[in-house]
């Protein structure tokens, strides 16, 4: 079934913010002499603030205040994303293609509303989307389907006719649970066997999404 609407994740899919998030996360880890924590960061991909706090509380040493760790990380991260965050490869071309095809577009991101709008605006693409649905606008964050269902509702499109574009396994799980068609474009983390077994389409970049849609 050909999709009639497209819903984008943001971080690591539209903008190259995951690289900044990982770098600043590791900087805070280094301050606490925690060593390389890339494996822990992988568990945070696609999660909202509440879920991130839970994961950190389960993995950080008891002597570290999770709230202070999170605040220090977010302050450093937001400081480094005040200016334009680079777009991911193929973003503008795919947006142009969808607009030429009359396909409405929205964003579904775990990021809170104020920060999401700021990052999209600074990167020059906020105006390209009909709606931006954020993690603080739903009761349950990814991997629950809530954010994708709300995004589809705002577009007034059946979720089954929506194409969800994601980079993280958590986001893929959320979109599939919402009943959407899903394409994953991995960024920092390549899909493991469990993710591949979900049966969705996996492509290398957003340029390939155009070729895929042209062949539908």
PDB file of C-alpha atoms in Angstrom:
ATOM      1  CA  UNK A   1       0.000   0.000   0.000  1.00  0.00           C
ATOM      2  CA  UNK A   2       1.536   3.294  -1.091  1.00  0.00           C
ATOM      3  CA  UNK A   3       1.926   5.804   1.771  1.00  0.00           C
ATOM      4  CA  UNK A   4       0.069   9.104   1.554  1.00  0.00           C
ATOM      5  CA  UNK A   5       1.870  10.828   4.458  1.00  0.00           C
ATOM      6  CA  UNK A   6       5.394  10.799   5.875  1.00  0.00           C
ATOM      7  CA  UNK A   7       6.351  11.104   9.542  1.00  0.00           C
ATOM      8  CA  UNK A   8       9.985  11.763  10.425  1.00  0.00           C
ATOM      9  CA  UNK A   9      11.959  11.168  13.570  1.00  0.00           C
ATOM     10  CA  UNK A  10      14.289  14.118  14.193  1.00  0.00           C
ATOM     11  CA  UNK A  11      17.578  13.392  15.955  1.00  0.00           C
ATOM     12  CA  UNK A  12      19.891  11.262  13.838  1.00  0.00           C
ATOM     13  CA  UNK A  13      17.360  11.158  11.000  1.00  0.00           C
ATOM     14  CA  UNK A  14      16.760  14.781   9.968  1.00  0.00           C
ATOM     15  CA  UNK A  15      19.609  16.471  11.821  1.00  0.00           C
ATOM     16  CA  UNK A  16      23.013  15.153  12.871  1.00  0.00           C
ATOM     17  CA  UNK A  17      22.365  15.850  16.550  1.00  0.00           C
ATOM     18  CA  UNK A  18      23.095  12.323  17.794  1.00  0.00           C
ATOM     19  CA  UNK A  19      26.802  12.903  17.189  1.00  0.00           C
ATOM     20  CA  UNK A  20      26.636  15.971  19.440  1.00  0.00           C
ATOM     21  CA  UNK A  21      24.544  14.123  22.026  1.00  0.00           C
ATOM     22  CA  UNK A  22      27.048  11.260  22.181  1.00  0.00           C
ATOM     23  CA  UNK A  23      30.028  13.609  22.431  1.00  0.00           C
ATOM     24  CA  UNK A  24      28.499  15.658  25.253  1.00  0.00           C
ATOM     25  CA  UNK A  25      27.267  12.517  27.042  1.00  0.00           C
ATOM     26  CA  UNK A  26      30.786  11.099  27.021  1.00  0.00           C
ATOM     27  CA  UNK A  27      32.190  14.421  28.251  1.00  0.00           C
ATOM     28  CA  UNK A  28      29.961  14.222  31.348  1.00  0.00           C
ATOM     29  CA  UNK A  29      30.895  10.557  31.802  1.00  0.00           C
ATOM     30  CA  UNK A  30      34.566  11.547  31.679  1.00  0.00           C
ATOM     31  CA  UNK A  31      33.964  14.140  34.391  1.00  0.00           C
ATOM     32  CA  UNK A  32      32.778  11.272  36.593  1.00  0.00           C
ATOM     33  CA  UNK A  33      35.631   8.987  35.473  1.00  0.00           C
ATOM     34  CA  UNK A  34      33.206   6.418  34.048  1.00  0.00           C
ATOM     35  CA  UNK A  35      35.283   5.519  30.995  1.00  0.00           C
ATOM     36  CA  UNK A  36      33.817   4.719  27.582  1.00  0.00           C
ATOM     37  CA  UNK A  37      30.009   4.591  27.895  1.00  0.00           C
ATOM     38  CA  UNK A  38      28.979   4.180  24.246  1.00  0.00           C
ATOM     39  CA  UNK A  39      27.074   0.980  25.061  1.00  0.00           C
ATOM     40  CA  UNK A  40      25.033   2.866  27.664  1.00  0.00           C
ATOM     41  CA  UNK A  41      24.392   5.714  25.237  1.00  0.00           C
ATOM     42  CA  UNK A  42      23.023   3.240  22.686  1.00  0.00           C
ATOM     43  CA  UNK A  43      20.249   2.369  25.144  1.00  0.00           C
ATOM     44  CA  UNK A  44      19.215   6.030  25.269  1.00  0.00           C
ATOM     45  CA  UNK A  45      18.704   6.446  21.522  1.00  0.00           C
ATOM     46  CA  UNK A  46      15.143   7.507  20.748  1.00  0.00           C
ATOM     47  CA  UNK A  47      14.010   7.751  24.382  1.00  0.00           C
ATOM     48  CA  UNK A  48      12.299  10.701  26.062  1.00  0.00           C
ATOM     49  CA  UNK A  49      13.631  12.451  29.168  1.00  0.00           C
ATOM     50  CA  UNK A  50      11.664  10.301  31.617  1.00  0.00           C
ATOM     51  CA  UNK A  51      12.878   7.034  30.106  1.00  0.00           C
ATOM     52  CA  UNK A  52      16.437   8.357  29.893  1.00  0.00           C
ATOM     53  CA  UNK A  53      16.388   9.089  33.632  1.00  0.00           C
ATOM     54  CA  UNK A  54      15.186   5.565  34.387  1.00  0.00           C
ATOM     55  CA  UNK A  55      17.905   3.967  32.261  1.00  0.00           C
ATOM     56  CA  UNK A  56      20.605   6.163  33.790  1.00  0.00           C
ATOM     57  CA  UNK A  57      19.418   5.397  37.319  1.00  0.00           C
ATOM     58  CA  UNK A  58      19.754   1.685  36.547  1.00  0.00           C
ATOM     59  CA  UNK A  59      23.316   2.003  35.250  1.00  0.00           C
ATOM     60  CA  UNK A  60      25.121   4.898  36.932  1.00  0.00           C
ATOM     61  CA  UNK A  61      26.922   4.339  40.245  1.00  0.00           C
ATOM     62  CA  UNK A  62      24.806   5.141  43.295  1.00  0.00           C
ATOM     63  CA  UNK A  63      27.199   7.930  44.289  1.00  0.00           C
ATOM     64  CA  UNK A  64      26.235   9.918  41.171  1.00  0.00           C
ATOM     65  CA  UNK A  65      23.067  12.017  41.225  1.00  0.00           C
ATOM     66  CA  UNK A  66      21.149  10.983  38.116  1.00  0.00           C
ATOM     67  CA  UNK A  67      19.258  14.277  38.028  1.00  0.00           C
ATOM     68  CA  UNK A  68      22.474  16.321  38.236  1.00  0.00           C
ATOM     69  CA  UNK A  69      24.136  14.128  35.599  1.00  0.00           C
ATOM     70  CA  UNK A  70      21.178  14.614  33.275  1.00  0.00           C
ATOM     71  CA  UNK A  71      21.051  18.365  33.892  1.00  0.00           C
ATOM     72  CA  UNK A  72      24.777  18.770  33.220  1.00  0.00           C
ATOM     73  CA  UNK A  73      24.517  16.717  30.038  1.00  0.00           C
ATOM     74  CA  UNK A  74      21.470  18.557  28.704  1.00  0.00           C
ATOM     75  CA  UNK A  75      22.980  21.965  29.483  1.00  0.00           C
ATOM     76  CA  UNK A  76      26.135  21.086  27.560  1.00  0.00           C
ATOM     77  CA  UNK A  77      24.144  19.507  24.723  1.00  0.00           C
ATOM     78  CA  UNK A  78      21.776  22.456  24.339  1.00  0.00           C
ATOM     79  CA  UNK A  79      24.719  24.865  24.427  1.00  0.00           C
ATOM     80  CA  UNK A  80      26.273  23.019  21.477  1.00  0.00           C
ATOM     81  CA  UNK A  81      23.009  22.894  19.502  1.00  0.00           C
ATOM     82  CA  UNK A  82      22.136  26.591  19.808  1.00  0.00           C
ATOM     83  CA  UNK A  83      23.350  27.180  16.272  1.00  0.00           C
ATOM     84  CA  UNK A  84      22.348  25.191  13.197  1.00  0.00           C
ATOM     85  CA  UNK A  85      22.852  21.442  13.539  1.00  0.00           C
ATOM     86  CA  UNK A  86      23.965  19.892  10.220  1.00  0.00           C
ATOM     87  CA  UNK A  87      21.271  18.130   8.217  1.00  0.00           C
ATOM     88  CA  UNK A  88      21.583  14.429   7.510  1.00  0.00           C
ATOM     89  CA  UNK A  89      22.425  13.326   3.987  1.00  0.00           C
ATOM     90  CA  UNK A  90      19.467  13.616   1.610  1.00  0.00           C
ATOM     91  CA  UNK A  91      17.077  15.549   3.868  1.00  0.00           C
ATOM     92  CA  UNK A  92      16.392  18.466   1.541  1.00  0.00           C
ATOM     93  CA  UNK A  93      16.119  16.257  -1.523  1.00  0.00           C
ATOM     94  CA  UNK A  94      13.579  13.966   0.164  1.00  0.00           C
ATOM     95  CA  UNK A  95      11.537  16.895   1.470  1.00  0.00           C
ATOM     96  CA  UNK A  96      11.495  18.392  -2.029  1.00  0.00           C
ATOM     97  CA  UNK A  97      10.408  15.045  -3.495  1.00  0.00           C
ATOM     98  CA  UNK A  98       7.570  14.612  -0.999  1.00  0.00           C
ATOM     99  CA  UNK A  99       6.336  18.155  -1.549  1.00  0.00           C
ATOM    100  CA  UNK A 100       6.397  17.701  -5.324  1.00  0.00           C
ATOM    101  CA  UNK A 101       4.405  14.491  -4.830  1.00  0.00           C
ATOM    102  CA  UNK A 102       1.815  16.200  -2.622  1.00  0.00           C
ATOM    103  CA  UNK A 103       2.669  14.046   0.400  1.00  0.00           C
ATOM    104  CA  UNK A 104       2.227  15.864   3.753  1.00  0.00           C
ATOM    105  CA  UNK A 105       5.075  15.628   6.265  1.00  0.00           C
ATOM    106  CA  UNK A 106       5.320  15.821  10.034  1.00  0.00           C
ATOM    107  CA  UNK A 107       7.837  15.113  12.784  1.00  0.00           C
ATOM    108  CA  UNK A 108       7.494  12.694  15.712  1.00  0.00           C
ATOM    109  CA  UNK A 109      10.386  13.167  18.135  1.00  0.00           C
ATOM    110  CA  UNK A 110      11.050  12.186  21.734  1.00  0.00           C
ATOM    111  CA  UNK A 111      12.636  15.608  22.245  1.00  0.00           C
ATOM    112  CA  UNK A 112      10.580  18.088  24.256  1.00  0.00           C
ATOM    113  CA  UNK A 113       8.645  20.693  22.268  1.00  0.00           C
ATOM    114  CA  UNK A 114      10.673  23.853  22.907  1.00  0.00           C
ATOM    115  CA  UNK A 115      14.005  22.215  22.084  1.00  0.00           C
ATOM    116  CA  UNK A 116      12.640  20.359  19.041  1.00  0.00           C
ATOM    117  CA  UNK A 117      11.245  23.543  17.509  1.00  0.00           C
ATOM    118  CA  UNK A 118      14.496  25.365  18.239  1.00  0.00           C
ATOM    119  CA  UNK A 119      16.666  22.717  16.577  1.00  0.00           C
ATOM    120  CA  UNK A 120      14.450  22.391  13.508  1.00  0.00           C
ATOM    121  CA  UNK A 121      14.227  26.167  13.171  1.00  0.00           C
ATOM    122  CA  UNK A 122      17.981  26.672  13.562  1.00  0.00           C
ATOM    123  CA  UNK A 123      18.574  24.017  10.907  1.00  0.00           C
ATOM    124  CA  UNK A 124      16.190  25.793   8.536  1.00  0.00           C
ATOM    125  CA  UNK A 125      13.564  23.075   8.096  1.00  0.00           C
ATOM    126  CA  UNK A 126      10.852  23.723  10.700  1.00  0.00           C
ATOM    127  CA  UNK A 127       8.619  25.360   8.090  1.00  0.00           C
ATOM    128  CA  UNK A 128       8.781  22.240   5.919  1.00  0.00           C
ATOM    129  CA  UNK A 129       6.526  20.255   8.282  1.00  0.00           C
ATOM    130  CA  UNK A 130       2.789  20.486   8.899  1.00  0.00           C
ATOM    131  CA  UNK A 131       3.091  19.385  12.535  1.00  0.00           C
ATOM    132  CA  UNK A 132       5.779  18.558  15.097  1.00  0.00           C
ATOM    133  CA  UNK A 133       4.688  16.039  17.737  1.00  0.00           C
ATOM    134  CA  UNK A 134       7.060  15.835  20.707  1.00  0.00           C
ATOM    135  CA  UNK A 135       7.813  13.591  23.645  1.00  0.00           C
ATOM    136  CA  UNK A 136       6.236  15.920  26.196  1.00  0.00           C
ATOM    137  CA  UNK A 137       2.934  15.878  24.289  1.00  0.00           C
ATOM    138  CA  UNK A 138       2.142  12.191  24.891  1.00  0.00           C
ATOM    139  CA  UNK A 139       1.743  10.022  27.987  1.00  0.00           C
ATOM    140  CA  UNK A 140       4.013   7.210  26.817  1.00  0.00           C
ATOM    141  CA  UNK A 141       7.245   7.715  24.918  1.00  0.00           C
ATOM    142  CA  UNK A 142       8.818   5.472  22.303  1.00  0.00           C
ATOM    143  CA  UNK A 143       8.794   2.431  22.013  1.00  0.00           C
ATOM    144  CA  UNK A 144       5.072   2.903  22.801  1.00  0.00           C
ATOM    145  CA  UNK A 145       3.126   3.910  19.663  1.00  0.00           C
ATOM    146  CA  UNK A 146       1.523   7.021  21.202  1.00  0.00           C
ATOM    147  CA  UNK A 147       3.638   9.658  19.481  1.00  0.00           C
ATOM    148  CA  UNK A 148       3.133   8.137  16.029  1.00  0.00           C
ATOM    149  CA  UNK A 149      -0.588   7.674  16.551  1.00  0.00           C
ATOM    150  CA  UNK A 150      -0.880  11.323  17.624  1.00  0.00           C
ATOM    151  CA  UNK A 151       1.139  12.457  14.602  1.00  0.00           C
ATOM    152  CA  UNK A 152      -1.122  10.488  12.247  1.00  0.00           C
ATOM    153  CA  UNK A 153      -4.209  11.891  13.973  1.00  0.00           C
ATOM    154  CA  UNK A 154      -2.949  15.440  13.445  1.00  0.00           C
ATOM    155  CA  UNK A 155      -2.374  14.692   9.767  1.00  0.00           C
ATOM    156  CA  UNK A 156      -5.846  13.090   9.618  1.00  0.00           C
ATOM    157  CA  UNK A 157      -4.350  10.044   7.914  1.00  0.00           C
ATOM    158  CA  UNK A 158      -4.851   6.354   8.745  1.00  0.00           C
ATOM    159  CA  UNK A 159      -1.614   5.117  10.406  1.00  0.00           C
ATOM    160  CA  UNK A 160      -1.479   2.264   7.874  1.00  0.00           C
ATOM    161  CA  UNK A 161      -1.108   4.861   5.096  1.00  0.00           C
ATOM    162  CA  UNK A 162       1.760   6.646   6.868  1.00  0.00           C
ATOM    163  CA  UNK A 163       5.440   6.083   6.198  1.00  0.00           C
ATOM    164  CA  UNK A 164       7.538   6.442   9.354  1.00  0.00           C
ATOM    165  CA  UNK A 165      11.220   7.239   8.931  1.00  0.00           C
ATOM    166  CA  UNK A 166      13.449   6.326  11.870  1.00  0.00           C
ATOM    167  CA  UNK A 167      17.067   5.739  12.798  1.00  0.00           C
ATOM    168  CA  UNK A 168      16.776   3.957  16.160  1.00  0.00           C
ATOM    169  CA  UNK A 169      15.397   0.497  17.035  1.00  0.00           C
ATOM    170  CA  UNK A 170      13.181   2.063  19.724  1.00  0.00           C
ATOM    171  CA  UNK A 171      11.640   4.390  17.159  1.00  0.00           C
ATOM    172  CA  UNK A 172      11.142   1.553  14.689  1.00  0.00           C
ATOM    173  CA  UNK A 173       9.335  -0.456  17.363  1.00  0.00           C
ATOM    174  CA  UNK A 174       7.062   2.502  18.141  1.00  0.00           C
ATOM    175  CA  UNK A 175       6.144   3.096  14.501  1.00  0.00           C
ATOM    176  CA  UNK A 176       5.478  -0.585  13.833  1.00  0.00           C
ATOM    177  CA  UNK A 177       3.296  -0.754  16.951  1.00  0.00           C
ATOM    178  CA  UNK A 178       1.299   2.147  15.500  1.00  0.00           C
ATOM    179  CA  UNK A 179       0.671   0.062  12.382  1.00  0.00           C
ATOM    180  CA  UNK A 180       2.767   2.188  10.050  1.00  0.00           C
ATOM    181  CA  UNK A 181       5.019   1.384   7.140  1.00  0.00           C
ATOM    182  CA  UNK A 182       8.563   1.865   8.403  1.00  0.00           C
ATOM    183  CA  UNK A 183      11.927   2.644   6.858  1.00  0.00           C
ATOM    184  CA  UNK A 184      14.975   2.711   9.093  1.00  0.00           C
ATOM    185  CA  UNK A 185      18.075   4.709   8.192  1.00  0.00           C
ATOM    186  CA  UNK A 186      20.593   3.787  10.912  1.00  0.00           C
ATOM    187  CA  UNK A 187      22.950   6.516  12.107  1.00  0.00           C
ATOM    188  CA  UNK A 188      25.209   5.802  15.089  1.00  0.00           C
ATOM    189  CA  UNK A 189      24.115   2.209  15.656  1.00  0.00           C
ATOM    190  CA  UNK A 190      23.601  -0.466  13.035  1.00  0.00           C
ATOM    191  CA  UNK A 191      20.546  -2.720  13.514  1.00  0.00           C
ATOM    192  CA  UNK A 192      21.169  -6.020  15.277  1.00  0.00           C
ATOM    193  CA  UNK A 193      19.560  -9.350  14.397  1.00  0.00           C
ATOM    194  CA  UNK A 194      16.568  -8.657  16.656  1.00  0.00           C
ATOM    195  CA  UNK A 195      15.870  -5.348  14.923  1.00  0.00           C
ATOM    196  CA  UNK A 196      16.318  -6.804  11.440  1.00  0.00           C
ATOM    197  CA  UNK A 197      13.845  -9.560  12.335  1.00  0.00           C
ATOM    198  CA  UNK A 198      11.096  -6.940  12.729  1.00  0.00           C
ATOM    199  CA  UNK A 199      10.810  -7.070   8.943  1.00  0.00           C
ATOM    200  CA  UNK A 200      10.816  -3.368   8.082  1.00  0.00           C
ATOM    201  CA  UNK A 201      12.826  -1.763   5.285  1.00  0.00           C
ATOM    202  CA  UNK A 202      16.395  -0.700   6.117  1.00  0.00           C
ATOM    203  CA  UNK A 203      18.176   1.767   3.819  1.00  0.00           C
ATOM    204  CA  UNK A 204      21.505   3.590   3.916  1.00  0.00           C
ATOM    205  CA  UNK A 205      20.345   7.194   3.618  1.00  0.00           C
ATOM    206  CA  UNK A 206      17.411   9.410   2.699  1.00  0.00           C
ATOM    207  CA  UNK A 207      18.437   9.511  -0.965  1.00  0.00           C
ATOM    208  CA  UNK A 208      17.599   5.803  -1.097  1.00  0.00           C
ATOM    209  CA  UNK A 209      14.136   6.543   0.304  1.00  0.00           C
ATOM    210  CA  UNK A 210      13.395   8.577  -2.831  1.00  0.00           C
ATOM    211  CA  UNK A 211      14.422   5.684  -5.073  1.00  0.00           C
ATOM    212  CA  UNK A 212      12.356   3.288  -2.955  1.00  0.00           C
ATOM    213  CA  UNK A 213       9.233   5.453  -3.199  1.00  0.00           C
ATOM    214  CA  UNK A 214       9.696   5.956  -6.930  1.00  0.00           C
ATOM    215  CA  UNK A 215       9.595   2.194  -7.349  1.00  0.00           C
ATOM    216  CA  UNK A 216       6.356   1.731  -5.405  1.00  0.00           C
TER     217      UNK A 216
END
